[in-house]
mmCIF file of C-alpha atoms in Angstrom:
data_model
loop_
_atom_site.group_PDB
_atom_site.id
_atom_site.type_symbol
_atom_site.label_atom_id
_atom_site.label_comp_id
_atom_site.label_asym_id
_atom_site.label_seq_id
_atom_site.Cartn_x
_atom_site.Cartn_y
_atom_site.Cartn_z
ATOM 1 C CA UNK A 66 49.602 -52.821 1.726
ATOM 2 C CA UNK A 67 47.060 -55.472 2.049
ATOM 3 C CA UNK A 68 49.623 -57.645 3.579
ATOM 4 C CA UNK A 69 50.280 -54.739 5.964
ATOM 5 C CA UNK A 70 46.520 -54.726 7.316
ATOM 6 C CA UNK A 71 46.589 -57.991 7.481
ATOM 7 C CA UNK A 72 49.540 -58.486 9.388
ATOM 8 C CA UNK A 73 48.492 -55.833 11.770
ATOM 9 C CA UNK A 74 44.959 -57.353 12.439
ATOM 10 C CA UNK A 75 46.649 -60.771 13.597
ATOM 11 C CA UNK A 76 47.202 -59.580 17.118
ATOM 12 C CA UNK A 77 43.913 -58.492 17.582
ATOM 13 C CA UNK A 78 42.226 -61.199 16.384
ATOM 14 C CA UNK A 79 44.153 -63.373 18.422
ATOM 15 C CA UNK A 80 43.437 -61.140 21.641
ATOM 16 C CA UNK A 81 39.625 -61.659 20.245
ATOM 17 C CA UNK A 82 39.411 -65.101 20.540
ATOM 18 C CA UNK A 83 41.634 -65.512 23.929
ATOM 19 C CA UNK A 84 39.489 -63.250 25.591
ATOM 20 C CA UNK A 85 36.101 -64.332 24.385
ATOM 21 C CA UNK A 86 37.524 -67.891 26.167
ATOM 22 C CA UNK A 87 38.270 -66.101 29.313
ATOM 23 C CA UNK A 88 42.025 -67.177 29.757
ATOM 24 C CA UNK A 89 44.029 -65.616 31.974
ATOM 25 C CA UNK A 90 46.767 -62.785 31.346
ATOM 26 C CA UNK A 91 49.157 -65.624 32.056
ATOM 27 C CA UNK A 92 47.409 -67.844 29.941
ATOM 28 C CA UNK A 93 47.647 -65.533 27.162
ATOM 29 C CA UNK A 94 50.764 -64.302 27.522
ATOM 30 C CA UNK A 95 52.134 -68.272 27.273
ATOM 31 C CA UNK A 96 49.622 -68.596 24.172
ATOM 32 C CA UNK A 97 51.454 -65.621 22.613
ATOM 33 C CA UNK A 98 54.894 -66.926 23.199
ATOM 34 C CA UNK A 99 53.631 -70.552 21.756
ATOM 35 C CA UNK A 100 52.402 -68.726 18.677
ATOM 36 C CA UNK A 101 55.667 -66.945 18.130
ATOM 37 C CA UNK A 102 57.999 -70.005 18.500
ATOM 38 C CA UNK A 103 55.591 -72.299 16.568
ATOM 39 C CA UNK A 104 55.225 -74.676 19.718
ATOM 40 C CA UNK A 105 53.930 -75.035 23.116
ATOM 41 C CA UNK A 106 55.970 -77.559 24.432
ATOM 42 C CA UNK A 107 53.976 -80.319 24.479
ATOM 43 C CA UNK A 108 54.366 -83.686 22.684
ATOM 44 C CA UNK A 109 55.865 -82.821 19.135
ATOM 45 C CA UNK A 110 55.002 -85.077 15.926
ATOM 46 C CA UNK A 111 55.842 -84.295 12.483
ATOM 47 C CA UNK A 112 53.724 -81.309 10.718
ATOM 48 C CA UNK A 113 51.207 -82.100 8.117
ATOM 49 C CA UNK A 114 52.800 -83.126 4.720
ATOM 50 C CA UNK A 115 55.809 -85.355 6.877
ATOM 51 C CA UNK A 116 56.702 -88.475 4.859
ATOM 52 C CA UNK A 117 60.287 -88.383 6.740
ATOM 53 C CA UNK A 118 60.669 -84.191 6.590
ATOM 54 C CA UNK A 119 63.332 -82.435 8.366
ATOM 55 C CA UNK A 120 63.237 -80.472 11.850
ATOM 56 C CA UNK A 121 63.350 -77.367 9.330
ATOM 57 C CA UNK A 122 59.583 -78.155 7.999
ATOM 58 C CA UNK A 123 58.500 -77.483 11.452
ATOM 59 C CA UNK A 124 56.838 -79.557 14.462
ATOM 60 C CA UNK A 125 53.554 -79.099 15.972
ATOM 61 C CA UNK A 126 52.136 -80.681 19.470
ATOM 62 C CA UNK A 127 48.797 -83.130 19.448
ATOM 63 C CA UNK A 128 47.240 -80.464 21.656
ATOM 64 C CA UNK A 129 48.030 -77.625 19.433
ATOM 65 C CA UNK A 130 46.807 -79.575 16.338
ATOM 66 C CA UNK A 131 43.577 -80.595 17.867
ATOM 67 C CA UNK A 132 42.827 -76.753 19.260
ATOM 68 C CA UNK A 133 43.725 -75.913 15.609
ATOM 69 C CA UNK A 134 41.238 -78.139 13.951
ATOM 70 C CA UNK A 135 38.243 -77.405 16.750
ATOM 71 C CA UNK A 136 39.029 -73.467 15.866
ATOM 72 C CA UNK A 137 38.791 -74.418 12.285
ATOM 73 C CA UNK A 138 35.563 -76.009 12.245
ATOM 74 C CA UNK A 139 34.081 -73.503 14.890
ATOM 75 C CA UNK A 140 35.184 -70.535 12.146
ATOM 76 C CA UNK A 141 33.063 -72.293 9.634
ATOM 77 C CA UNK A 142 29.533 -71.307 11.148
ATOM 78 C CA UNK A 143 29.042 -67.704 10.739
ATOM 79 C CA UNK A 144 28.167 -66.205 13.970
ATOM 80 C CA UNK A 145 26.606 -63.020 14.363
ATOM 81 C CA UNK A 146 27.603 -62.097 17.654
ATOM 82 C CA UNK A 147 31.645 -62.956 16.837
ATOM 83 C CA UNK A 148 31.159 -60.541 13.906
ATOM 84 C CA UNK A 149 29.792 -57.720 15.787
ATOM 85 C CA UNK A 150 32.195 -58.173 18.818
ATOM 86 C CA UNK A 151 34.848 -58.076 16.024
ATOM 87 C CA UNK A 152 33.753 -54.392 15.036
ATOM 88 C CA UNK A 153 34.819 -53.165 18.532
ATOM 89 C CA UNK A 154 38.360 -52.179 18.007
ATOM 90 C CA UNK A 155 37.230 -50.219 14.706
ATOM 91 C CA UNK A 156 34.201 -48.204 16.248
ATOM 92 C CA UNK A 157 36.054 -47.530 19.666
ATOM 93 C CA UNK A 158 38.277 -45.031 18.138
ATOM 94 C CA UNK A 159 35.362 -42.525 17.202
ATOM 95 C CA UNK A 160 33.931 -41.776 21.081
ATOM 96 C CA UNK A 161 37.518 -41.720 21.828
ATOM 97 C CA UNK A 162 38.551 -38.815 19.388
ATOM 98 C CA UNK A 163 34.817 -37.022 20.349
ATOM 99 C CA UNK A 164 35.090 -36.868 23.860
ATOM 100 C CA UNK A 165 38.765 -35.908 23.785
ATOM 101 C CA UNK A 166 37.860 -32.841 21.343
ATOM 102 C CA UNK A 167 34.847 -32.497 23.362
ATOM 103 C CA UNK A 168 37.185 -31.732 26.705
ATOM 104 C CA UNK A 169 39.409 -29.549 24.880
ATOM 105 C CA UNK A 170 36.842 -27.397 23.598
ATOM 106 C CA UNK A 171 35.178 -26.867 26.871
ATOM 107 C CA UNK A 172 38.615 -26.063 28.215
ATOM 108 C CA UNK A 173 39.004 -23.283 25.636
ATOM 109 C CA UNK A 174 35.417 -22.245 26.344
ATOM 110 C CA UNK A 175 36.477 -21.817 30.000
ATOM 111 C CA UNK A 176 39.287 -19.983 28.880
ATOM 112 C CA UNK A 177 37.159 -17.314 26.369
ATOM 113 C CA UNK A 178 33.639 -17.689 27.168
ATOM 114 C CA UNK A 179 32.802 -15.515 24.193
ATOM 115 C CA UNK A 180 34.387 -18.085 21.730
ATOM 116 C CA UNK A 181 30.732 -19.571 20.964
ATOM 117 C CA UNK A 182 31.948 -23.137 21.232
ATOM 118 C CA UNK A 183 28.430 -24.295 22.946
ATOM 119 C CA UNK A 184 26.904 -25.846 20.259
ATOM 120 C CA UNK A 185 29.842 -27.436 18.827
ATOM 121 C CA UNK A 186 30.336 -29.132 22.464
ATOM 122 C CA UNK A 187 26.965 -30.310 22.243
ATOM 123 C CA UNK A 188 27.207 -32.035 19.153
ATOM 124 C CA UNK A 189 30.460 -33.647 20.116
ATOM 125 C CA UNK A 190 29.140 -34.793 23.312
ATOM 126 C CA UNK A 191 25.784 -36.158 21.663
ATOM 127 C CA UNK A 192 27.719 -38.115 19.012
ATOM 128 C CA UNK A 193 30.547 -39.406 21.462
ATOM 129 C CA UNK A 194 27.758 -40.671 23.854
ATOM 130 C CA UNK A 195 25.882 -42.380 21.067
ATOM 131 C CA UNK A 196 28.977 -43.763 19.904
ATOM 132 C CA UNK A 197 30.305 -44.854 23.233
ATOM 133 C CA UNK A 198 26.958 -46.938 24.101
ATOM 134 C CA UNK A 199 27.287 -48.822 20.786
ATOM 135 C CA UNK A 200 31.365 -49.360 21.537
ATOM 136 C CA UNK A 201 30.701 -50.539 25.187
ATOM 137 C CA UNK A 202 27.956 -53.024 23.555
ATOM 138 C CA UNK A 203 30.188 -54.241 21.201
ATOM 139 C CA UNK A 204 32.857 -54.448 23.523
ATOM 140 C CA UNK A 205 31.103 -57.247 25.760
ATOM 141 C CA UNK A 206 30.590 -59.177 22.536
ATOM 142 C CA UNK A 207 33.656 -58.861 21.648
ATOM 143 C CA UNK A 208 34.977 -60.145 25.169
ATOM 144 C CA UNK A 209 31.873 -62.279 26.048
ATOM 145 C CA UNK A 210 29.460 -61.816 28.117
ATOM 146 C CA UNK A 211 30.082 -62.322 31.849
ATOM 147 C CA UNK A 212 30.337 -60.473 35.190
ATOM 148 C CA UNK A 213 33.649 -61.454 36.274
ATOM 149 C CA UNK A 214 37.235 -62.120 34.322
ATOM 150 C CA UNK A 215 39.855 -64.144 34.648
ATOM 151 C CA UNK A 216 42.158 -61.437 32.826
ATOM 152 C CA UNK A 217 42.428 -58.751 35.110
ATOM 153 C CA UNK A 218 43.639 -56.395 32.139
ATOM 154 C CA UNK A 219 40.186 -57.521 30.191
ATOM 155 C CA UNK A 220 38.032 -56.642 33.681
ATOM 156 C CA UNK A 221 39.738 -53.011 34.259
ATOM 157 C CA UNK A 222 38.896 -52.627 30.322
ATOM 158 C CA UNK A 223 35.488 -53.764 30.277
ATOM 159 C CA UNK A 224 34.188 -52.055 33.371
ATOM 160 C CA UNK A 225 36.144 -48.686 32.592
ATOM 161 C CA UNK A 226 34.419 -48.855 29.111
ATOM 162 C CA UNK A 227 30.995 -49.320 30.377
ATOM 163 C CA UNK A 228 31.345 -46.580 33.029
ATOM 164 C CA UNK A 229 32.809 -44.457 30.519
ATOM 165 C CA UNK A 230 29.835 -45.453 28.046
ATOM 166 C CA UNK A 231 27.163 -44.409 31.047
ATOM 167 C CA UNK A 232 29.154 -41.412 31.934
ATOM 168 C CA UNK A 233 28.764 -40.106 28.341
ATOM 169 C CA UNK A 234 24.941 -40.610 28.596
ATOM 170 C CA UNK A 235 25.034 -38.408 31.905
ATOM 171 C CA UNK A 236 27.268 -36.097 29.798
ATOM 172 C CA UNK A 237 24.777 -35.727 27.169
ATOM 173 C CA UNK A 238 21.892 -34.866 29.490
ATOM 174 C CA UNK A 239 24.165 -32.578 31.312
ATOM 175 C CA UNK A 240 25.052 -30.641 28.013
ATOM 176 C CA UNK A 241 21.391 -30.951 26.901
ATOM 177 C CA UNK A 242 20.377 -28.618 29.990
ATOM 178 C CA UNK A 243 23.594 -26.522 30.578
ATOM 179 C CA UNK A 244 22.708 -22.965 30.793
ATOM 180 C CA UNK A 245 25.241 -20.581 32.461
ATOM 181 C CA UNK A 246 26.972 -23.254 35.047
ATOM 182 C CA UNK A 247 28.692 -26.037 33.226
ATOM 183 C CA UNK A 248 30.721 -26.551 36.364
ATOM 184 C CA UNK A 249 28.965 -30.268 36.728
ATOM 185 C CA UNK A 250 29.170 -31.072 32.730
ATOM 186 C CA UNK A 251 33.084 -29.898 32.973
ATOM 187 C CA UNK A 252 33.856 -32.369 35.572
ATOM 188 C CA UNK A 253 32.051 -35.113 33.625
ATOM 189 C CA UNK A 254 33.569 -34.296 30.777
ATOM 190 C CA UNK A 255 37.218 -34.226 32.551
ATOM 191 C CA UNK A 256 36.485 -37.375 34.090
ATOM 192 C CA UNK A 257 35.583 -39.271 30.483
ATOM 193 C CA UNK A 258 38.764 -37.796 28.828
ATOM 194 C CA UNK A 259 40.889 -39.135 31.908
ATOM 195 C CA UNK A 260 39.549 -42.247 32.223
ATOM 196 C CA UNK A 261 39.821 -42.713 28.160
ATOM 197 C CA UNK A 262 43.407 -42.443 28.541
ATOM 198 C CA UNK A 263 43.732 -45.613 30.967
ATOM 199 C CA UNK A 264 41.004 -47.298 28.641
ATOM 200 C CA UNK A 265 43.338 -47.085 25.532
ATOM 201 C CA UNK A 266 46.396 -48.443 27.047
ATOM 202 C CA UNK A 267 44.461 -51.668 28.626
ATOM 203 C CA UNK A 268 42.858 -51.897 25.091
ATOM 204 C CA UNK A 269 46.320 -51.706 23.775
ATOM 205 C CA UNK A 270 47.818 -54.316 26.526
ATOM 206 C CA UNK A 271 45.231 -57.018 25.437
ATOM 207 C CA UNK A 272 45.593 -56.320 21.646
ATOM 208 C CA UNK A 273 49.333 -56.311 21.584
ATOM 209 C CA UNK A 274 50.597 -58.049 24.735
ATOM 210 C CA UNK A 275 51.685 -57.319 28.464
ATOM 211 C CA UNK A 276 54.083 -54.363 28.359
ATOM 212 C CA UNK A 277 53.559 -53.020 24.982
ATOM 213 C CA UNK A 278 55.169 -49.745 25.527
ATOM 214 C CA UNK A 279 58.366 -51.374 26.565
ATOM 215 C CA UNK A 280 58.479 -49.420 30.103
#
């Protein structure tokens, strides 16, 4: 079980580093392919522990070796910003679930006004908004704080996530003030639910690679 968890976390960890370094989508795809094949097409030298070892022992380019050493040295120092950014994938699932359930509850309330779901919806929107703001902040730390990205996927994910967080705060204000007319609140919640579908897709594209659904 532990090995399964570690294995599943590797793509997300690699994506985290790539997007913090502001690599383009093409560069990220090339890096992923290099990691899968074990080399990056550079000058090949014997891997560590050579002593005339055969080709089956593996080869590594000088550029890859130097890059791995740099990353190892960087990893020796604890970075609170980097640590918090790595919490983004874990935290982001909570506001997603809360807002989607809030949208479903609002739909049920629309169909059956006497169902008494108003307090439930208020709780879901409040907690979803708080979680959305926290997830957006950690997302900025994970992807690097900058206004534009070389990766188109990261750019879409960053600004859609930021917009969802802002819309979540707006929804929290509206649900607090909602009386008999909930039209605007329903529009905002429906917009958040729709945006979350695209946001989840782009997040998976970053962590699992382009065309992760094989379509």
